[in-house]
């Protein structure tokens, strides 16, 4: 995995490349129960790539885009 700098990126840094089986883990803490929103932007030059999300305890509905 590699990160790069860009003015348009959140906090000026974005993930520039991932290899097979690489993953990005987002740790979160929800102080109280409720609905929360996370915005992730995904771009790829290959239609075989996808953004997949899940949570090991099933608190977040898994999906793929």
mmCIF file with all atom_site columns, N, CA and C in Angstrom:
data_model
loop_
_atom_site.group_PDB
_atom_site.id
_atom_site.type_symbol
_atom_site.label_atom_id
_atom_site.label_alt_id
_atom_site.label_comp_id
_atom_site.label_asym_id
_atom_site.label_entity_id
_atom_site.label_seq_id
_atom_site.pdbx_PDB_ins_code
_atom_site.Cartn_x
_atom_site.Cartn_y
_atom_site.Cartn_z
_atom_site.occupancy
_atom_site.B_iso_or_equiv
_atom_site.pdbx_formal_charge
_atom_site.auth_seq_id
_atom_site.auth_comp_id
_atom_site.auth_asym_id
_atom_site.auth_atom_id
_atom_site.pdbx_PDB_model_num
ATOM 1   N N  . UNK A 1 1  ? 0.851   -1.159 0.000   1.00 0.00 ? 1  UNK A N  1
ATOM 2   C CA . UNK A 1 1  ? 0.000   0.000  0.000   1.00 0.00 ? 1  UNK A CA 1
ATOM 3   C C  . UNK A 1 1  ? 0.904   1.232  0.000   1.00 0.00 ? 1  UNK A C  1
ATOM 4   N N  . UNK A 1 2  ? 0.407   2.275  -0.656  1.00 0.00 ? 2  UNK A N  1
ATOM 5   C CA . UNK A 1 2  ? 1.179   3.508  -0.755  1.00 0.00 ? 2  UNK A CA 1
ATOM 6   C C  . UNK A 1 2  ? 0.253   4.705  -0.589  1.00 0.00 ? 2  UNK A C  1
ATOM 7   N N  . UNK A 1 3  ? 0.699   5.713  0.119   1.00 0.00 ? 3  UNK A N  1
ATOM 8   C CA . UNK A 1 3  ? -0.072  6.955  0.236   1.00 0.00 ? 3  UNK A CA 1
ATOM 9   C C  . UNK A 1 3  ? 0.650   8.057  -0.532  1.00 0.00 ? 3  UNK A C  1
ATOM 10  N N  . UNK A 1 4  ? -0.109  9.091  -0.908  1.00 0.00 ? 4  UNK A N  1
ATOM 11  C CA . UNK A 1 4  ? 0.456   10.233 -1.627  1.00 0.00 ? 4  UNK A CA 1
ATOM 12  C C  . UNK A 1 4  ? -0.219  11.499 -1.127  1.00 0.00 ? 4  UNK A C  1
ATOM 13  N N  . UNK A 1 5  ? 0.350   12.629 -1.459  1.00 0.00 ? 5  UNK A N  1
ATOM 14  C CA . UNK A 1 5  ? -0.166  13.937 -1.045  1.00 0.00 ? 5  UNK A CA 1
ATOM 15  C C  . UNK A 1 5  ? -0.912  14.586 -2.205  1.00 0.00 ? 5  UNK A C  1
ATOM 16  N N  . UNK A 1 6  ? -2.007  15.292 -1.883  1.00 0.00 ? 6  UNK A N  1
ATOM 17  C CA . UNK A 1 6  ? -2.743  16.063 -2.885  1.00 0.00 ? 6  UNK A CA 1
ATOM 18  C C  . UNK A 1 6  ? -3.610  17.084 -2.170  1.00 0.00 ? 6  UNK A C  1
ATOM 19  N N  . UNK A 1 7  ? -3.755  18.249 -2.757  1.00 0.00 ? 7  UNK A N  1
ATOM 20  C CA . UNK A 1 7  ? -4.572  19.308 -2.155  1.00 0.00 ? 7  UNK A CA 1
ATOM 21  C C  . UNK A 1 7  ? -6.031  18.898 -1.997  1.00 0.00 ? 7  UNK A C  1
ATOM 22  N N  . UNK A 1 8  ? -6.554  18.088 -2.928  1.00 0.00 ? 8  UNK A N  1
ATOM 23  C CA . UNK A 1 8  ? -7.966  17.711 -2.914  1.00 0.00 ? 8  UNK A CA 1
ATOM 24  C C  . UNK A 1 8  ? -8.286  16.636 -1.876  1.00 0.00 ? 8  UNK A C  1
ATOM 25  N N  . UNK A 1 9  ? -7.268  15.971 -1.346  1.00 0.00 ? 9  UNK A N  1
ATOM 26  C CA . UNK A 1 9  ? -7.485  14.831 -0.446  1.00 0.00 ? 9  UNK A CA 1
ATOM 27  C C  . UNK A 1 9  ? -7.782  15.281 0.984   1.00 0.00 ? 9  UNK A C  1
ATOM 28  N N  . UNK A 1 10 ? -8.548  14.463 1.695   1.00 0.00 ? 10 UNK A N  1
ATOM 29  C CA . UNK A 1 10 ? -8.845  14.715 3.098   1.00 0.00 ? 10 UNK A CA 1
ATOM 30  C C  . UNK A 1 10 ? -7.537  14.771 3.880   1.00 0.00 ? 10 UNK A C  1
ATOM 31  N N  . UNK A 1 11 ? -7.324  15.842 4.614   1.00 0.00 ? 11 UNK A N  1
ATOM 32  C CA . UNK A 1 11 ? -6.075  16.064 5.351   1.00 0.00 ? 11 UNK A CA 1
ATOM 33  C C  . UNK A 1 11 ? -4.836  16.022 4.456   1.00 0.00 ? 11 UNK A C  1
ATOM 34  N N  . UNK A 1 12 ? -5.034  16.184 3.134   1.00 0.00 ? 12 UNK A N  1
ATOM 35  C CA . UNK A 1 12 ? -3.918  16.275 2.198   1.00 0.00 ? 12 UNK A CA 1
ATOM 36  C C  . UNK A 1 12 ? -3.268  14.965 1.809   1.00 0.00 ? 12 UNK A C  1
ATOM 37  N N  . UNK A 1 13 ? -3.809  13.823 2.254   1.00 0.00 ? 13 UNK A N  1
ATOM 38  C CA . UNK A 1 13 ? -3.206  12.517 1.958   1.00 0.00 ? 13 UNK A CA 1
ATOM 39  C C  . UNK A 1 13 ? -4.267  11.548 1.452   1.00 0.00 ? 13 UNK A C  1
ATOM 40  N N  . UNK A 1 14 ? -3.918  10.728 0.480   1.00 0.00 ? 14 UNK A N  1
ATOM 41  C CA . UNK A 1 14 ? -4.832  9.703  -0.021  1.00 0.00 ? 14 UNK A CA 1
ATOM 42  C C  . UNK A 1 14 ? -4.068  8.399  -0.255  1.00 0.00 ? 14 UNK A C  1
ATOM 43  N N  . UNK A 1 15 ? -4.795  7.290  -0.304  1.00 0.00 ? 15 UNK A N  1
ATOM 44  C CA . UNK A 1 15 ? -4.187  5.991  -0.601  1.00 0.00 ? 15 UNK A CA 1
ATOM 45  C C  . UNK A 1 15 ? -4.027  5.921  -2.110  1.00 0.00 ? 15 UNK A C  1
ATOM 46  N N  . UNK A 1 16 ? -2.800  5.838  -2.560  1.00 0.00 ? 16 UNK A N  1
ATOM 47  C CA . UNK A 1 16 ? -2.486  5.885  -3.980  1.00 0.00 ? 16 UNK A CA 1
ATOM 48  C C  . UNK A 1 16 ? -2.526  4.507  -4.638  1.00 0.00 ? 16 UNK A C  1
ATOM 49  N N  . UNK A 1 17 ? -2.227  3.476  -3.886  1.00 0.00 ? 17 UNK A N  1
ATOM 50  C CA . UNK A 1 17 ? -2.253  2.132  -4.472  1.00 0.00 ? 17 UNK A CA 1
ATOM 51  C C  . UNK A 1 17 ? -2.387  1.078  -3.377  1.00 0.00 ? 17 UNK A C  1
ATOM 52  N N  . UNK A 1 18 ? -3.067  0.001  -3.736  1.00 0.00 ? 18 UNK A N  1
ATOM 53  C CA . UNK A 1 18 ? -3.217  -1.167 -2.862  1.00 0.00 ? 18 UNK A CA 1
ATOM 54  C C  . UNK A 1 18 ? -2.837  -2.399 -3.664  1.00 0.00 ? 18 UNK A C  1
ATOM 55  N N  . UNK A 1 19 ? -2.232  -3.366 -3.020  1.00 0.00 ? 19 UNK A N  1
ATOM 56  C CA . UNK A 1 19 ? -1.923  -4.640 -3.659  1.00 0.00 ? 19 UNK A CA 1
ATOM 57  C C  . UNK A 1 19 ? -2.989  -5.660 -3.298  1.00 0.00 ? 19 UNK A C  1
ATOM 58  N N  . UNK A 1 20 ? -2.987  -6.777 -3.959  1.00 0.00 ? 20 UNK A N  1
ATOM 59  C CA . UNK A 1 20 ? -3.930  -7.848 -3.680  1.00 0.00 ? 20 UNK A CA 1
ATOM 60  C C  . UNK A 1 20 ? -3.941  -8.169 -2.194  1.00 0.00 ? 20 UNK A C  1
ATOM 61  N N  . UNK A 1 21 ? -5.127  -8.239 -1.624  1.00 0.00 ? 21 UNK A N  1
ATOM 62  C CA . UNK A 1 21 ? -5.356  -8.557 -0.212  1.00 0.00 ? 21 UNK A CA 1
ATOM 63  C C  . UNK A 1 21 ? -4.955  -7.448 0.762   1.00 0.00 ? 21 UNK A C  1
ATOM 64  N N  . UNK A 1 22 ? -4.512  -6.286 0.277   1.00 0.00 ? 22 UNK A N  1
ATOM 65  C CA . UNK A 1 22 ? -4.295  -5.158 1.180   1.00 0.00 ? 22 UNK A CA 1
ATOM 66  C C  . UNK A 1 22 ? -5.645  -4.696 1.693   1.00 0.00 ? 22 UNK A C  1
ATOM 67  N N  . UNK A 1 23 ? -5.666  -4.107 2.852   1.00 0.00 ? 23 UNK A N  1
ATOM 68  C CA . UNK A 1 23 ? -6.909  -3.574 3.396   1.00 0.00 ? 23 UNK A CA 1
ATOM 69  C C  . UNK A 1 23 ? -6.635  -2.322 4.217   1.00 0.00 ? 23 UNK A C  1
ATOM 70  N N  . UNK A 1 24 ? -7.640  -1.479 4.294   1.00 0.00 ? 24 UNK A N  1
ATOM 71  C CA . UNK A 1 24 ? -7.581  -0.287 5.124   1.00 0.00 ? 24 UNK A CA 1
ATOM 72  C C  . UNK A 1 24 ? -8.579  -0.505 6.245   1.00 0.00 ? 24 UNK A C  1
ATOM 73  N N  . UNK A 1 25 ? -8.131  -0.349 7.479   1.00 0.00 ? 25 UNK A N  1
ATOM 74  C CA . UNK A 1 25 ? -8.992  -0.560 8.633   1.00 0.00 ? 25 UNK A CA 1
ATOM 75  C C  . UNK A 1 25 ? -9.294  0.798  9.252   1.00 0.00 ? 25 UNK A C  1
ATOM 76  N N  . UNK A 1 26 ? -10.572 1.113  9.372   1.00 0.00 ? 26 UNK A N  1
ATOM 77  C CA . UNK A 1 26 ? -11.013 2.352  10.009  1.00 0.00 ? 26 UNK A CA 1
ATOM 78  C C  . UNK A 1 26 ? -11.509 2.017  11.407  1.00 0.00 ? 26 UNK A C  1
ATOM 79  N N  . UNK A 1 27 ? -10.796 2.448  12.415  1.00 0.00 ? 27 UNK A N  1
ATOM 80  C CA . UNK A 1 27 ? -11.241 2.245  13.792  1.00 0.00 ? 27 UNK A CA 1
ATOM 81  C C  . UNK A 1 27 ? -12.254 3.331  14.128  1.00 0.00 ? 27 UNK A C  1
ATOM 82  N N  . UNK A 1 28 ? -13.260 2.978  14.874  1.00 0.00 ? 28 UNK A N  1
ATOM 83  C CA . UNK A 1 28 ? -14.271 3.964  15.241  1.00 0.00 ? 28 UNK A CA 1
ATOM 84  C C  . UNK A 1 28 ? -14.729 3.744  16.676  1.00 0.00 ? 28 UNK A C  1
ATOM 85  N N  . UNK A 1 29 ? -15.233 4.800  17.259  1.00 0.00 ? 29 UNK A N  1
ATOM 86  C CA . UNK A 1 29 ? -15.823 4.731  18.586  1.00 0.00 ? 29 UNK A CA 1
ATOM 87  C C  . UNK A 1 29 ? -17.104 5.543  18.545  1.00 0.00 ? 29 UNK A C  1
ATOM 88  N N  . UNK A 1 30 ? -18.212 4.920  18.812  1.00 0.00 ? 30 UNK A N  1
ATOM 89  C CA . UNK A 1 30 ? -19.499 5.608  18.861  1.00 0.00 ? 30 UNK A CA 1
ATOM 90  C C  . UNK A 1 30 ? -19.890 5.738  20.327  1.00 0.00 ? 30 UNK A C  1
ATOM 91  N N  . UNK A 1 31 ? -19.841 6.945  20.833  1.00 0.00 ? 31 UNK A N  1
ATOM 92  C CA . UNK A 1 31 ? -20.115 7.178  22.249  1.00 0.00 ? 31 UNK A CA 1
ATOM 93  C C  . UNK A 1 31 ? -21.525 6.763  22.627  1.00 0.00 ? 31 UNK A C  1
ATOM 94  N N  . UNK A 1 32 ? -22.457 6.978  21.709  1.00 0.00 ? 32 UNK A N  1
ATOM 95  C CA . UNK A 1 32 ? -23.825 6.551  21.985  1.00 0.00 ? 32 UNK A CA 1
ATOM 96  C C  . UNK A 1 32 ? -24.436 5.945  20.731  1.00 0.00 ? 32 UNK A C  1
ATOM 97  N N  . UNK A 1 33 ? -25.415 5.088  20.937  1.00 0.00 ? 33 UNK A N  1
ATOM 98  C CA . UNK A 1 33 ? -26.071 4.413  19.810  1.00 0.00 ? 33 UNK A CA 1
ATOM 99  C C  . UNK A 1 33 ? -26.727 5.436  18.897  1.00 0.00 ? 33 UNK A C  1
ATOM 100 N N  . UNK A 1 34 ? -26.726 5.153  17.617  1.00 0.00 ? 34 UNK A N  1
ATOM 101 C CA . UNK A 1 34 ? -27.340 6.059  16.653  1.00 0.00 ? 34 UNK A CA 1
ATOM 102 C C  . UNK A 1 34 ? -26.877 5.733  15.255  1.00 0.00 ? 34 UNK A C  1
ATOM 103 N N  . UNK A 1 35 ? -27.255 6.565  14.331  1.00 0.00 ? 35 UNK A N  1
ATOM 104 C CA . UNK A 1 35 ? -26.828 6.415  12.945  1.00 0.00 ? 35 UNK A CA 1
ATOM 105 C C  . UNK A 1 35 ? -25.695 7.391  12.672  1.00 0.00 ? 35 UNK A C  1
ATOM 106 N N  . UNK A 1 36 ? -24.635 6.898  12.092  1.00 0.00 ? 36 UNK A N  1
ATOM 107 C CA . UNK A 1 36 ? -23.475 7.712  11.756  1.00 0.00 ? 36 UNK A CA 1
ATOM 108 C C  . UNK A 1 36 ? -23.179 7.542  10.279  1.00 0.00 ? 36 UNK A C  1
ATOM 109 N N  . UNK A 1 37 ? -22.568 8.528  9.674   1.00 0.00 ? 37 UNK A N  1
ATOM 110 C CA . UNK A 1 37 ? -22.259 8.481  8.251   1.00 0.00 ? 37 UNK A CA 1
ATOM 111 C C  . UNK A 1 37 ? -20.758 8.623  8.051   1.00 0.00 ? 37 UNK A C  1
ATOM 112 N N  . UNK A 1 38 ? -20.208 7.758  7.204   1.00 0.00 ? 38 UNK A N  1
ATOM 113 C CA . UNK A 1 38 ? -18.807 7.831  6.810   1.00 0.00 ? 38 UNK A CA 1
ATOM 114 C C  . UNK A 1 38 ? -18.790 7.939  5.299   1.00 0.00 ? 38 UNK A C  1
ATOM 115 N N  . UNK A 1 39 ? -18.056 8.899  4.776   1.00 0.00 ? 39 UNK A N  1
ATOM 116 C CA . UNK A 1 39 ? -17.981 9.084  3.330   1.00 0.00 ? 39 UNK A CA 1
ATOM 117 C C  . UNK A 1 39 ? -16.616 8.603  2.850   1.00 0.00 ? 39 UNK A C  1
ATOM 118 N N  . UNK A 1 40 ? -16.628 7.669  1.905   1.00 0.00 ? 40 UNK A N  1
ATOM 119 C CA . UNK A 1 40 ? -15.409 7.134  1.320   1.00 0.00 ? 40 UNK A CA 1
ATOM 120 C C  . UNK A 1 40 ? -15.510 7.306  -0.187  1.00 0.00 ? 40 UNK A C  1
ATOM 121 N N  . UNK A 1 41 ? -14.475 7.841  -0.790  1.00 0.00 ? 41 UNK A N  1
ATOM 122 C CA . UNK A 1 41 ? -14.431 7.995  -2.240  1.00 0.00 ? 41 UNK A CA 1
ATOM 123 C C  . UNK A 1 41 ? -13.494 6.939  -2.800  1.00 0.00 ? 41 UNK A C  1
ATOM 124 N N  . UNK A 1 42 ? -13.943 6.221  -3.812  1.00 0.00 ? 42 UNK A N  1
ATOM 125 C CA . UNK A 1 42 ? -13.181 5.122  -4.401  1.00 0.00 ? 42 UNK A CA 1
ATOM 126 C C  . UNK A 1 42 ? -13.047 5.362  -5.896  1.00 0.00 ? 42 UNK A C  1
ATOM 127 N N  . UNK A 1 43 ? -11.831 5.285  -6.396  1.00 0.00 ? 43 UNK A N  1
ATOM 128 C CA . UNK A 1 43 ? -11.580 5.393  -7.832  1.00 0.00 ? 43 UNK A CA 1
ATOM 129 C C  . UNK A 1 43 ? -10.618 4.284  -8.230  1.00 0.00 ? 43 UNK A C  1
ATOM 130 N N  . UNK A 1 44 ? -10.854 3.701  -9.385  1.00 0.00 ? 44 UNK A N  1
ATOM 131 C CA . UNK A 1 44 ? -9.962  2.660  -9.869  1.00 0.00 ? 44 UNK A CA 1
ATOM 132 C C  . UNK A 1 44 ? -9.951  2.666  -11.388 1.00 0.00 ? 44 UNK A C  1
ATOM 133 N N  . UNK A 1 45 ? -8.836  2.283  -11.951 1.00 0.00 ? 45 UNK A N  1
ATOM 134 C CA . UNK A 1 45 ? -8.715  2.166  -13.402 1.00 0.00 ? 45 UNK A CA 1
ATOM 135 C C  . UNK A 1 45 ? -9.084  0.780  -13.894 1.00 0.00 ? 45 UNK A C  1
ATOM 136 N N  . UNK A 1 46 ? -9.530  -0.098 -13.012 1.00 0.00 ? 46 UNK A N  1
ATOM 137 C CA . UNK A 1 46 ? -9.852  -1.481 -13.393 1.00 0.00 ? 46 UNK A CA 1
ATOM 138 C C  . UNK A 1 46 ? -11.210 -1.857 -12.821 1.00 0.00 ? 46 UNK A C  1
ATOM 139 N N  . UNK A 1 47 ? -12.118 -2.284 -13.675 1.00 0.00 ? 47 UNK A N  1
ATOM 140 C CA . UNK A 1 47 ? -13.477 -2.619 -13.232 1.00 0.00 ? 47 UNK A CA 1
ATOM 141 C C  . UNK A 1 47 ? -13.527 -3.850 -12.328 1.00 0.00 ? 47 UNK A C  1
ATOM 142 N N  . UNK A 1 48 ? -12.455 -4.617 -12.236 1.00 0.00 ? 48 UNK A N  1
ATOM 143 C CA . UNK A 1 48 ? -12.422 -5.792 -11.348 1.00 0.00 ? 48 UNK A CA 1
ATOM 144 C C  . UNK A 1 48 ? -12.187 -5.394 -9.899  1.00 0.00 ? 48 UNK A C  1
ATOM 145 N N  . UNK A 1 49 ? -11.797 -4.155 -9.654  1.00 0.00 ? 49 UNK A N  1
ATOM 146 C CA . UNK A 1 49 ? -11.574 -3.674 -8.295  1.00 0.00 ? 49 UNK A CA 1
ATOM 147 C C  . UNK A 1 49 ? -12.892 -3.236 -7.683  1.00 0.00 ? 49 UNK A C  1
ATOM 148 N N  . UNK A 1 50 ? -12.969 -3.280 -6.365  1.00 0.00 ? 50 UNK A N  1
ATOM 149 C CA . UNK A 1 50 ? -14.199 -2.881 -5.682  1.00 0.00 ? 50 UNK A CA 1
ATOM 150 C C  . UNK A 1 50 ? -13.870 -2.359 -4.294  1.00 0.00 ? 50 UNK A C  1
ATOM 151 N N  . UNK A 1 51 ? -14.801 -1.598 -3.747  1.00 0.00 ? 51 UNK A N  1
ATOM 152 C CA . UNK A 1 51 ? -14.729 -1.165 -2.356  1.00 0.00 ? 51 UNK A CA 1
ATOM 153 C C  . UNK A 1 51 ? -15.644 -2.090 -1.574  1.00 0.00 ? 51 UNK A C  1
ATOM 154 N N  . UNK A 1 52 ? -15.097 -2.740 -0.554  1.00 0.00 ? 52 UNK A N  1
ATOM 155 C CA . UNK A 1 52 ? -15.843 -3.705 0.254   1.00 0.00 ? 52 UNK A CA 1
ATOM 156 C C  . UNK A 1 52 ? -15.740 -3.265 1.706   1.00 0.00 ? 52 UNK A C  1
ATOM 157 N N  . UNK A 1 53 ? -16.849 -3.344 2.436   1.00 0.00 ? 53 UNK A N  1
ATOM 158 C CA . UNK A 1 53 ? -16.807 -2.974 3.849   1.00 0.00 ? 53 UNK A CA 1
ATOM 159 C C  . UNK A 1 53 ? -17.560 -3.996 4.688   1.00 0.00 ? 53 UNK A C  1
ATOM 160 N N  . UNK A 1 54 ? -17.108 -4.117 5.942   1.00 0.00 ? 54 UNK A N  1
ATOM 161 C CA . UNK A 1 54 ? -17.714 -5.056 6.885   1.00 0.00 ? 54 UNK A CA 1
ATOM 162 C C  . UNK A 1 54 ? -17.229 -4.697 8.281   1.00 0.00 ? 54 UNK A C  1
ATOM 163 N N  . UNK A 1 55 ? -17.843 -5.291 9.271   1.00 0.00 ? 55 UNK A N  1
ATOM 164 C CA . UNK A 1 55 ? -17.448 -5.098 10.665  1.00 0.00 ? 55 UNK A CA 1
ATOM 165 C C  . UNK A 1 55 ? -17.556 -6.448 11.350  1.00 0.00 ? 55 UNK A C  1
ATOM 166 N N  . UNK A 1 56 ? -16.514 -6.859 12.039  1.00 0.00 ? 56 UNK A N  1
ATOM 167 C CA . UNK A 1 56 ? -16.437 -8.225 12.549  1.00 0.00 ? 56 UNK A CA 1
ATOM 168 C C  . UNK A 1 56 ? -17.558 -8.609 13.506  1.00 0.00 ? 56 UNK A C  1
ATOM 169 N N  . UNK A 1 57 ? -18.167 -7.659 14.177  1.00 0.00 ? 57 UNK A N  1
ATOM 170 C CA . UNK A 1 57 ? -19.256 -7.970 15.101  1.00 0.00 ? 57 UNK A CA 1
ATOM 171 C C  . UNK A 1 57 ? -20.635 -7.750 14.495  1.00 0.00 ? 57 UNK A C  1
ATOM 172 N N  . UNK A 1 58 ? -20.686 -7.435 13.213  1.00 0.00 ? 58 UNK A N  1
ATOM 173 C CA . UNK A 1 58 ? -21.963 -7.259 12.530  1.00 0.00 ? 58 UNK A CA 1
ATOM 174 C C  . UNK A 1 58 ? -22.698 -5.966 12.875  1.00 0.00 ? 58 UNK A C  1
ATOM 175 N N  . UNK A 1 59 ? -22.000 -5.013 13.491  1.00 0.00 ? 59 UNK A N  1
ATOM 176 C CA . UNK A 1 59 ? -22.641 -3.750 13.857  1.00 0.00 ? 59 UNK A CA 1
ATOM 177 C C  . UNK A 1 59 ? -22.836 -2.837 12.659  1.00 0.00 ? 59 UNK A C  1
ATOM 178 N N  . UNK A 1 60 ? -22.060 -3.091 11.614  1.00 0.00 ? 60 UNK A N  1
ATOM 179 C CA . UNK A 1 60 ? -22.170 -2.338 10.369  1.00 0.00 ? 60 UNK A CA 1
ATOM 180 C C  . UNK A 1 60 ? -22.596 -3.320 9.286   1.00 0.00 ? 60 UNK A C  1
ATOM 181 N N  . UNK A 1 61 ? -23.591 -2.941 8.512   1.00 0.00 ? 61 UNK A N  1
ATOM 182 C CA . UNK A 1 61 ? -24.051 -3.808 7.434   1.00 0.00 ? 61 UNK A CA 1
ATOM 183 C C  . UNK A 1 61 ? -22.970 -3.893 6.364   1.00 0.00 ? 61 UNK A C  1
ATOM 184 N N  . UNK A 1 62 ? -22.540 -5.116 6.049   1.00 0.00 ? 62 UNK A N  1
ATOM 185 C CA . UNK A 1 62 ? -21.500 -5.333 5.054   1.00 0.00 ? 62 UNK A CA 1
ATOM 186 C C  . UNK A 1 62 ? -22.015 -4.987 3.664   1.00 0.00 ? 62 UNK A C  1
ATOM 187 N N  . UNK A 1 63 ? -21.110 -4.611 2.787   1.00 0.00 ? 63 UNK A N  1
ATOM 188 C CA . UNK A 1 63 ? -21.499 -4.291 1.424   1.00 0.00 ? 63 UNK A CA 1
ATOM 189 C C  . UNK A 1 63 ? -20.308 -4.214 0.494   1.00 0.00 ? 63 UNK A C  1
ATOM 190 N N  . UNK A 1 64 ? -20.592 -3.987 -0.766  1.00 0.00 ? 64 UNK A N  1
ATOM 191 C CA . UNK A 1 64 ? -19.559 -3.866 -1.790  1.00 0.00 ? 64 UNK A CA 1
ATOM 192 C C  . UNK A 1 64 ? -20.062 -2.933 -2.871  1.00 0.00 ? 64 UNK A C  1
ATOM 193 N N  . UNK A 1 65 ? -19.164 -2.123 -3.395  1.00 0.00 ? 65 UNK A N  1
ATOM 194 C CA . UNK A 1 65 ? -19.535 -1.195 -4.466  1.00 0.00 ? 65 UNK A CA 1
ATOM 195 C C  . UNK A 1 65 ? -18.437 -1.158 -5.490  1.00 0.00 ? 65 UNK A C  1
#
